[in-house]
Tab-separated table of C-alpha atoms and ligand atoms in Angstrom:
chain	number	residue	atom	x	y	z
A	294	MET	CA	121.232	28.018	109.843
A	295	ALA	CA	122.145	24.326	109.807
A	296	GLY	CA	121.009	22.958	106.469
A	297	SER	CA	120.758	26.327	104.705
A	298	ARG	CA	122.841	26.646	101.549
A	299	VAL	CA	126.321	28.104	101.586
A	300	ALA	CA	129.000	29.141	99.087
A	301	VAL	CA	132.711	29.823	99.665
A	302	VAL	CA	135.075	31.714	97.368
A	303	THR	CA	138.802	31.612	98.141
A	304	GLY	CA	141.087	34.620	97.628
A	305	ALA	CA	138.148	36.978	97.267
A	306	ASN	CA	139.333	40.296	98.683
A	307	GLN	CA	140.176	41.478	95.153
A	308	GLY	CA	140.083	40.527	91.490
A	309	ILE	CA	138.030	37.705	89.992
A	310	GLY	CA	137.279	36.168	93.401
A	311	TYR	CA	135.782	39.441	94.637
A	312	ALA	CA	133.658	39.789	91.495
A	313	THR	CA	132.542	36.155	91.818
A	314	VAL	CA	131.310	36.857	95.351
A	315	LYS	CA	129.543	39.953	94.014
A	316	GLU	CA	127.768	37.917	91.332
A	317	LEU	CA	126.889	35.040	93.674
A	318	CYS	CA	125.360	37.520	96.142
A	319	LYS	CA	122.917	38.390	93.366
A	320	THR	CA	122.184	34.921	92.011
A	321	PHE	CA	122.674	32.343	94.768
A	322	VAL	CA	119.999	31.738	97.371
A	323	GLY	CA	122.048	31.167	100.500
A	324	SER	CA	125.035	32.557	102.372
A	325	VAL	CA	128.042	33.645	100.301
A	326	TYR	CA	131.419	33.723	102.052
A	327	LEU	CA	134.064	36.157	100.914
A	328	THR	CA	137.293	34.697	102.290
A	329	SER	CA	140.785	36.187	102.329
A	330	ARG	CA	144.138	35.490	103.922
A	331	ASN	CA	144.341	39.060	105.228
A	332	GLU	CA	141.340	39.742	107.443
A	333	ASN	CA	141.483	43.553	107.141
A	334	LEU	CA	141.513	43.408	103.341
A	335	GLY	CA	138.681	40.886	103.342
A	336	ARG	CA	136.495	42.896	105.695
A	337	ALA	CA	137.136	46.055	103.639
A	338	ALA	CA	135.985	44.161	100.532
A	339	VAL	CA	132.818	43.061	102.344
A	340	GLU	CA	132.144	46.697	103.280
A	341	GLU	CA	132.501	47.736	99.622
A	342	LEU	CA	129.906	45.168	98.622
A	343	GLU	CA	127.632	46.253	101.492
A	344	LYS	CA	127.649	49.742	99.960
A	345	LEU	CA	126.220	48.174	96.791
A	346	GLY	CA	123.410	46.634	98.824
A	347	LEU	CA	124.956	43.147	98.788
A	348	HIS	CA	125.464	41.062	101.915
A	349	PRO	CA	128.361	38.612	101.723
A	350	LYS	CA	129.569	36.995	104.927
A	351	TYR	CA	133.210	36.837	105.895
A	352	HIS	CA	135.636	34.152	107.047
A	353	GLN	CA	139.425	34.218	107.110
A	354	LEU	CA	141.120	31.639	104.861
A	355	ASP	CA	144.783	31.353	103.948
A	356	ILE	CA	145.112	28.303	101.736
A	357	ASP	CA	148.828	28.096	102.596
A	358	ASP	CA	147.936	27.530	106.255
A	359	GLU	CA	146.405	24.138	106.969
A	360	PHE	CA	145.006	25.301	110.325
A	361	SER	CA	143.196	28.153	108.608
A	362	VAL	CA	141.543	25.666	106.228
A	363	LEU	CA	140.639	23.363	109.127
A	364	ARG	CA	139.111	26.300	111.054
A	365	LEU	CA	136.911	27.148	108.075
A	366	ARG	CA	135.877	23.503	107.721
A	367	ASP	CA	134.918	23.277	111.396
A	368	TYR	CA	132.994	26.552	111.197
A	369	LEU	CA	131.043	25.469	108.108
A	370	LYS	CA	130.274	22.095	109.636
A	371	ALA	CA	129.029	23.610	112.884
A	372	THR	CA	127.086	26.467	111.267
A	373	TYR	CA	125.679	24.948	108.068
A	374	GLY	CA	126.292	21.235	108.352
A	375	GLY	CA	127.729	21.172	104.813
A	376	LEU	CA	128.902	23.109	101.768
A	377	ASP	CA	127.120	23.732	98.463
A	378	ILE	CA	129.539	25.817	96.374
A	379	LEU	CA	133.329	25.987	96.504
A	380	VAL	CA	135.198	28.311	94.139
A	381	ASN	CA	138.939	27.612	94.305
A	382	ASN	CA	140.120	30.989	93.076
A	383	ALA	CA	143.120	31.876	95.275
A	384	ALA	CA	146.420	31.726	93.424
A	385	MET	CA	149.629	33.589	92.760
A	386	LEU	CA	152.061	34.241	89.940
A	387	ILE	CA	155.783	34.927	90.021
A	388	LEU	CA	157.201	35.445	86.553
A	389	ALA	CA	160.807	34.300	86.346
A	390	LYS	CA	163.382	36.743	85.057
A	391	ASP	CA	166.264	35.684	82.814
A	392	GLU	CA	168.741	36.953	85.373
A	393	ASP	CA	167.271	34.856	88.238
A	394	SER	CA	169.742	32.419	89.753
A	395	ARG	CA	168.794	28.759	89.560
A	396	GLU	CA	168.232	28.802	93.339
A	397	LEU	CA	165.854	31.776	93.194
A	398	PHE	CA	164.041	30.304	90.197
A	399	ALA	CA	163.623	26.979	92.035
A	400	GLU	CA	162.438	28.709	95.215
A	401	ASN	CA	159.865	30.841	93.367
A	402	THR	CA	158.690	27.856	91.339
A	403	ARG	CA	158.151	25.881	94.522
A	404	SER	CA	156.099	28.747	96.036
A	405	VAL	CA	153.850	29.060	92.987
A	406	VAL	CA	153.254	25.322	92.627
A	407	GLN	CA	152.774	24.935	96.376
A	408	THR	CA	150.021	27.560	96.604
A	409	ASN	CA	148.323	27.102	93.248
A	410	PHE	CA	148.340	23.327	93.130
A	411	PHE	CA	149.360	21.496	96.308
A	412	ASN	CA	147.501	23.830	98.659
A	413	THR	CA	144.408	24.014	96.455
A	414	PHE	CA	144.456	20.209	96.413
A	415	ARG	CA	144.627	20.264	100.227
A	416	VAL	CA	141.682	22.689	100.433
A	417	CYS	CA	139.686	20.224	98.341
A	418	ASN	CA	140.683	17.262	100.464
A	419	ILE	CA	139.694	19.079	103.657
A	420	LEU	CA	136.435	20.612	102.405
A	421	PHE	CA	135.113	17.944	100.011
A	422	PRO	CA	133.747	15.743	102.826
A	423	LEU	CA	131.363	18.641	103.586
A	424	LEU	CA	129.955	18.833	100.060
A	425	ARG	CA	126.257	18.057	99.884
A	426	PRO	CA	124.455	16.358	96.990
A	427	HIS	CA	124.237	18.799	94.017
A	428	ALA	CA	127.300	20.728	95.202
A	429	ARG	CA	129.230	22.703	92.583
A	430	VAL	CA	132.997	23.146	92.651
A	431	VAL	CA	134.851	25.530	90.360
A	432	ASN	CA	138.628	25.367	90.011
A	433	LEU	CA	140.255	28.439	88.496
A	434	SER	CA	142.673	27.189	85.877
A	435	SER	CA	143.902	29.399	83.045
A	436	SER	CA	144.653	29.397	79.337
A	437	MET	CA	148.125	28.613	80.710
A	438	GLY	CA	146.635	25.474	82.271
A	439	HIS	CA	145.743	23.920	78.919
A	440	ILE	CA	147.745	20.782	78.169
A	441	SER	CA	148.994	22.338	74.902
A	442	GLN	CA	151.154	24.690	76.989
A	443	ILE	CA	153.492	21.707	77.124
A	444	GLU	CA	154.608	22.584	73.625
A	445	GLY	CA	156.257	20.781	70.762
A	446	GLN	CA	156.559	17.309	69.299
A	447	SER	CA	159.668	16.166	71.149
A	448	GLU	CA	159.419	12.723	72.722
A	449	ALA	CA	159.699	14.285	76.187
A	450	ALA	CA	156.859	16.768	75.608
A	451	THR	CA	154.650	14.088	74.029
A	452	THR	CA	155.265	11.751	76.965
A	453	LEU	CA	154.584	14.492	79.524
A	454	ARG	CA	151.312	15.490	77.826
A	455	ALA	CA	150.259	11.830	77.700
A	456	LYS	CA	150.908	11.392	81.415
A	457	PHE	CA	148.935	14.481	82.488
A	458	SER	CA	146.057	13.780	80.149
A	459	SER	CA	145.712	10.056	80.800
A	460	PRO	CA	142.057	9.287	81.628
A	461	ASP	CA	143.369	6.926	84.317
A	462	LEU	CA	145.710	9.421	85.979
A	463	SER	CA	145.625	8.969	89.770
A	464	TYR	CA	146.236	11.564	92.472
A	465	GLU	CA	149.421	9.710	93.427
A	466	GLU	CA	150.718	9.918	89.853
A	467	LEU	CA	149.792	13.596	89.617
A	468	LEU	CA	151.583	14.406	92.882
A	469	LYS	CA	154.628	12.508	91.634
A	470	LEU	CA	154.604	14.393	88.316
A	471	MET	CA	154.580	17.700	90.195
A	472	ASN	CA	157.272	16.664	92.660
A	473	ASP	CA	159.400	15.408	89.747
A	474	PHE	CA	158.888	18.790	88.061
A	475	LEU	CA	160.084	20.639	91.178
A	476	ASP	CA	163.120	18.365	91.458
A	477	ALA	CA	163.952	18.955	87.785
A	478	VAL	CA	163.676	22.733	88.233
A	479	LYS	CA	166.040	22.474	91.191
A	480	ARG	CA	168.547	20.570	89.044
A	481	GLY	CA	167.958	22.956	86.141
A	482	ASP	CA	166.978	20.243	83.636
A	483	HIS	CA	163.149	20.549	83.528
A	484	ALA	CA	163.255	21.350	79.779
A	485	ASP	CA	164.725	17.872	79.177
A	486	TYR	CA	161.453	16.452	80.512
A	487	GLY	CA	159.316	18.441	78.078
A	488	TRP	CA	158.525	21.509	80.219
A	489	PRO	CA	158.308	24.838	78.389
A	490	ARG	CA	159.977	28.233	78.485
A	491	LYS	CA	161.339	29.478	81.727
A	492	ASN	CA	159.503	32.655	82.671
A	493	TRP	CA	155.950	31.222	82.825
A	494	VAL	CA	156.753	27.611	83.555
A	495	SER	CA	155.897	27.578	87.278
A	496	TYR	CA	152.449	29.041	86.649
A	497	ILE	CA	151.875	26.804	83.614
A	498	ALA	CA	152.812	23.680	85.573
A	499	SER	CA	150.656	24.694	88.548
A	500	LYS	CA	147.579	25.325	86.402
A	501	ILE	CA	148.030	22.190	84.261
A	502	ALA	CA	148.065	20.314	87.568
A	503	VAL	CA	144.874	22.080	88.741
A	504	SER	CA	143.187	21.065	85.494
A	505	ALA	CA	144.424	17.471	85.676
A	506	MET	CA	143.266	17.338	89.307
A	507	THR	CA	139.785	18.518	88.280
A	508	ARG	CA	139.432	15.638	85.850
A	509	ILE	CA	140.271	13.110	88.561
A	510	GLN	CA	137.904	14.816	91.006
A	511	GLN	CA	134.963	14.531	88.603
A	512	ARG	CA	135.764	10.850	88.061
A	513	ASP	CA	135.492	10.410	91.832
A	514	PHE	CA	132.253	12.407	92.075
A	515	ASP	CA	130.727	10.243	89.348
A	516	VAL	CA	130.875	7.278	91.733
A	517	ASP	CA	130.272	9.227	94.946
A	518	PRO	CA	127.159	8.211	96.904
A	519	ARG	CA	126.280	11.918	97.169
A	520	GLU	CA	124.409	12.522	93.929
A	521	ASP	CA	125.104	15.122	91.257
A	522	ILE	CA	128.298	16.766	92.492
A	523	ILE	CA	130.005	18.617	89.657
A	524	VAL	CA	133.463	20.166	89.337
A	525	ASN	CA	134.749	22.130	86.359
A	526	HIS	CA	137.939	24.033	85.591
A	527	VAL	CA	137.756	27.432	83.971
A	528	HIS	CA	139.815	29.969	82.091
A	529	PRO	CA	138.238	33.254	83.233
A	530	GLY	CA	139.756	35.305	80.401
A	531	TYR	CA	142.571	37.835	80.413
A	532	VAL	CA	141.228	39.918	83.250
A	533	ASN	CA	142.267	43.335	84.516
A	534	THR	CA	143.598	42.324	87.939
A	535	LYS	CA	146.715	42.675	90.015
A	536	MET	CA	147.876	39.253	88.837
A	537	ALA	CA	147.618	40.456	85.228
A	538	SER	CA	149.481	43.684	86.164
A	539	PHE	CA	146.202	45.467	85.385
A	540	LYS	CA	146.746	44.871	81.666
A	541	GLY	CA	143.857	42.424	81.170
A	542	VAL	CA	141.174	43.189	78.613
A	543	LEU	CA	138.174	41.979	80.630
A	544	THR	CA	136.737	43.664	83.726
A	545	ILE	CA	136.666	41.613	86.914
A	546	GLU	CA	132.889	41.326	86.484
A	547	GLN	CA	133.405	39.834	83.002
A	548	GLY	CA	136.052	37.513	84.437
A	549	ALA	CA	133.569	36.297	87.039
A	550	VAL	CA	130.858	35.394	84.504
A	551	ALA	CA	132.007	31.827	83.789
A	552	PRO	CA	133.098	30.971	87.371
A	553	ALA	CA	129.772	32.219	88.807
A	554	TRP	CA	127.802	30.406	86.099
A	555	LEU	CA	129.607	27.126	86.812
A	556	ALA	CA	129.034	27.624	90.546
A	557	THR	CA	125.282	27.884	90.004
A	558	LEU	CA	124.648	25.221	87.347
A	559	PRO	CA	121.101	23.867	87.713
A	560	LEU	CA	120.696	21.298	90.464
A	561	ASN	CA	119.670	18.364	88.309
A	562	ASP	CA	120.248	16.773	84.935
A	563	VAL	CA	123.480	18.589	84.133
A	564	THR	CA	125.567	16.368	81.899
A	565	ASN	CA	127.723	19.135	80.479
A	566	PRO	CA	129.830	20.931	81.577
A	567	LYS	CA	130.969	18.290	83.998
A	568	GLY	CA	134.670	17.792	84.694
A	569	ALA	CA	135.106	20.125	81.722
A	570	TYR	CA	137.556	22.872	80.810
A	571	VAL	CA	135.407	25.937	80.274
A	572	TRP	CA	136.377	29.145	78.512
A	573	HIS	CA	135.345	32.604	79.750
A	574	ASP	CA	132.571	32.783	77.142
A	575	LYS	CA	131.093	29.561	78.650
A	576	THR	CA	132.160	27.365	75.730
A	577	ILE	CA	133.708	24.012	76.499
A	578	VAL	CA	137.229	23.557	75.189
A	579	ASP	CA	138.808	20.131	74.717
A	580	TRP	CA	141.547	20.116	77.359
A	581	VAL	CA	143.402	17.188	75.813
A	582	ASN	CA	143.312	17.980	72.101
A	583	GLY	CA	142.413	21.672	71.957
A	584	PRO	CA	142.632	23.849	70.032
A	585	LEU	CA	142.570	26.910	72.256
A	586	PRO	CA	140.260	29.672	71.066
A	587	ALA	CA	142.137	32.632	69.569
A	588	GLN	CA	140.597	35.077	72.039
A	589	TYR	CA	142.338	34.731	75.423
B	144	LIG	P1	144.474	38.646	91.912
B	144	LIG	O1	143.698	39.885	91.628
B	144	LIG	O2	145.947	38.739	92.126
B	144	LIG	O3	143.790	37.908	93.151
B	144	LIG	C1	144.301	36.737	93.683
B	144	LIG	C2	143.648	36.527	95.015
B	144	LIG	O4	144.161	35.314	95.583
B	144	LIG	C3	143.962	37.652	96.005
B	144	LIG	O5	142.823	37.919	96.764
B	144	LIG	C4	145.065	37.032	96.856
B	144	LIG	O6	145.148	37.579	98.167
B	144	LIG	C5	144.550	35.598	96.914
B	144	LIG	N1	145.546	34.670	97.407
B	144	LIG	C6	146.802	34.448	96.990
B	144	LIG	N2	147.393	33.527	97.774
B	144	LIG	C7	146.483	33.168	98.707
B	144	LIG	C8	146.487	32.270	99.807
B	144	LIG	N3	147.576	31.574	100.133
B	144	LIG	N4	145.359	32.120	100.530
B	144	LIG	C9	144.249	32.812	100.228
B	144	LIG	N5	144.192	33.731	99.225
B	144	LIG	C10	145.308	33.882	98.486
B	144	LIG	O7	144.307	37.586	90.748
B	144	LIG	P2	143.095	37.249	89.751
B	144	LIG	O8	143.546	37.648	88.393
B	144	LIG	O9	141.799	37.749	90.275
B	144	LIG	O10	143.142	35.664	89.788
B	144	LIG	C11	142.096	34.866	90.300
B	144	LIG	C12	142.233	33.484	89.704
B	144	LIG	O11	142.063	33.527	88.285
B	144	LIG	C13	143.597	32.846	89.937
B	144	LIG	O12	143.432	31.463	90.181
B	144	LIG	C14	144.312	33.060	88.624
B	144	LIG	O13	145.338	32.136	88.413
B	144	LIG	C15	143.167	32.898	87.650
B	144	LIG	N6	143.381	33.528	86.330
B	144	LIG	C16	143.487	34.872	86.200
B	144	LIG	C17	143.666	35.417	84.927
B	144	LIG	C18	143.762	36.905	84.704
B	144	LIG	O14	143.916	37.333	83.535
B	144	LIG	N7	143.674	37.744	85.713
B	144	LIG	C19	143.732	34.589	83.797
B	144	LIG	C20	143.637	33.205	83.981
B	144	LIG	C21	143.446	32.692	85.247
B	144	LIG	P3	146.021	38.912	98.474
B	144	LIG	O15	145.210	40.096	98.036
B	144	LIG	O16	146.225	38.841	99.947
B	144	LIG	O17	147.296	38.784	97.684
């Protein structure tokens, strides 16, 4: 199997990740790994797809557990000698309630930002050395991850947007921005630094960071000796999943359309989308200046 092509989707036992595996099983020539933090749930999802005549493979992956990520890396290296597609889909959402204490709000915010941003960043850092030339990486952002979610014309909001959207932003600066955000939430003064309304702010911050990270990653790939590696960030739509309390308007299969498309962009001569923020209908949206399409 060494040398044969391989795709990995994180958080794929349900929702958009599951549907992305389903689609890749149909369109990608190679092995497709459905991964999940809970092995029983992941294996049950594989069985469901088997019943449809599809043949995903399985590997455990909890992005919150560094050893789990390292085990997957070692397995991929030994079995395939590389990685061709990585879909960073795993994430969580805890909506804050008005009655939450500052301590609970800070604790929940830390959990969301830790999983959605810091641990996704760590997955990338551990798995990117395996990427082969022409690899495709897809980072699940959100409409909430658009820079305009830092709302308003206050000096603080304008400064914050400028920092996140700087074309020269470094990983160190991004990590500092996110640690500063967590410190501000702990103190209870994050709004003074331009951050928006309370109940969504942890998710918004985590997804803005995922999007900002994607832009830096593509800058790095552009000068990487491995040719033609592309990463994009995507808003999959408002999708009918557990995260969306099953209120989304798109099916999981519709939500997987753009992620699966980005994962299988042609192997040569792709100039666009590249490091781009892509909407669920495959259009490219300007992440820095917007505007966001009306249809979420
Ligand atoms: P979902 O149905 O809740 O699925 C999330 C998946 O991530 C689950 O399989 C979950 O596992 C997994 N996960 C969470 N933490 C994990 C960890 N530490 N390690 C590994 N897996 C973990 O949500 P979804 O709506 O499909 O969301 C998929 C992606 O799309 C997310 O990045 C989300 O932010 C993004 N998104 C969704 C929408 C929407 O409308 N649904 C809109 C914009 C963006 P468990 O089953 O074990 O919890």
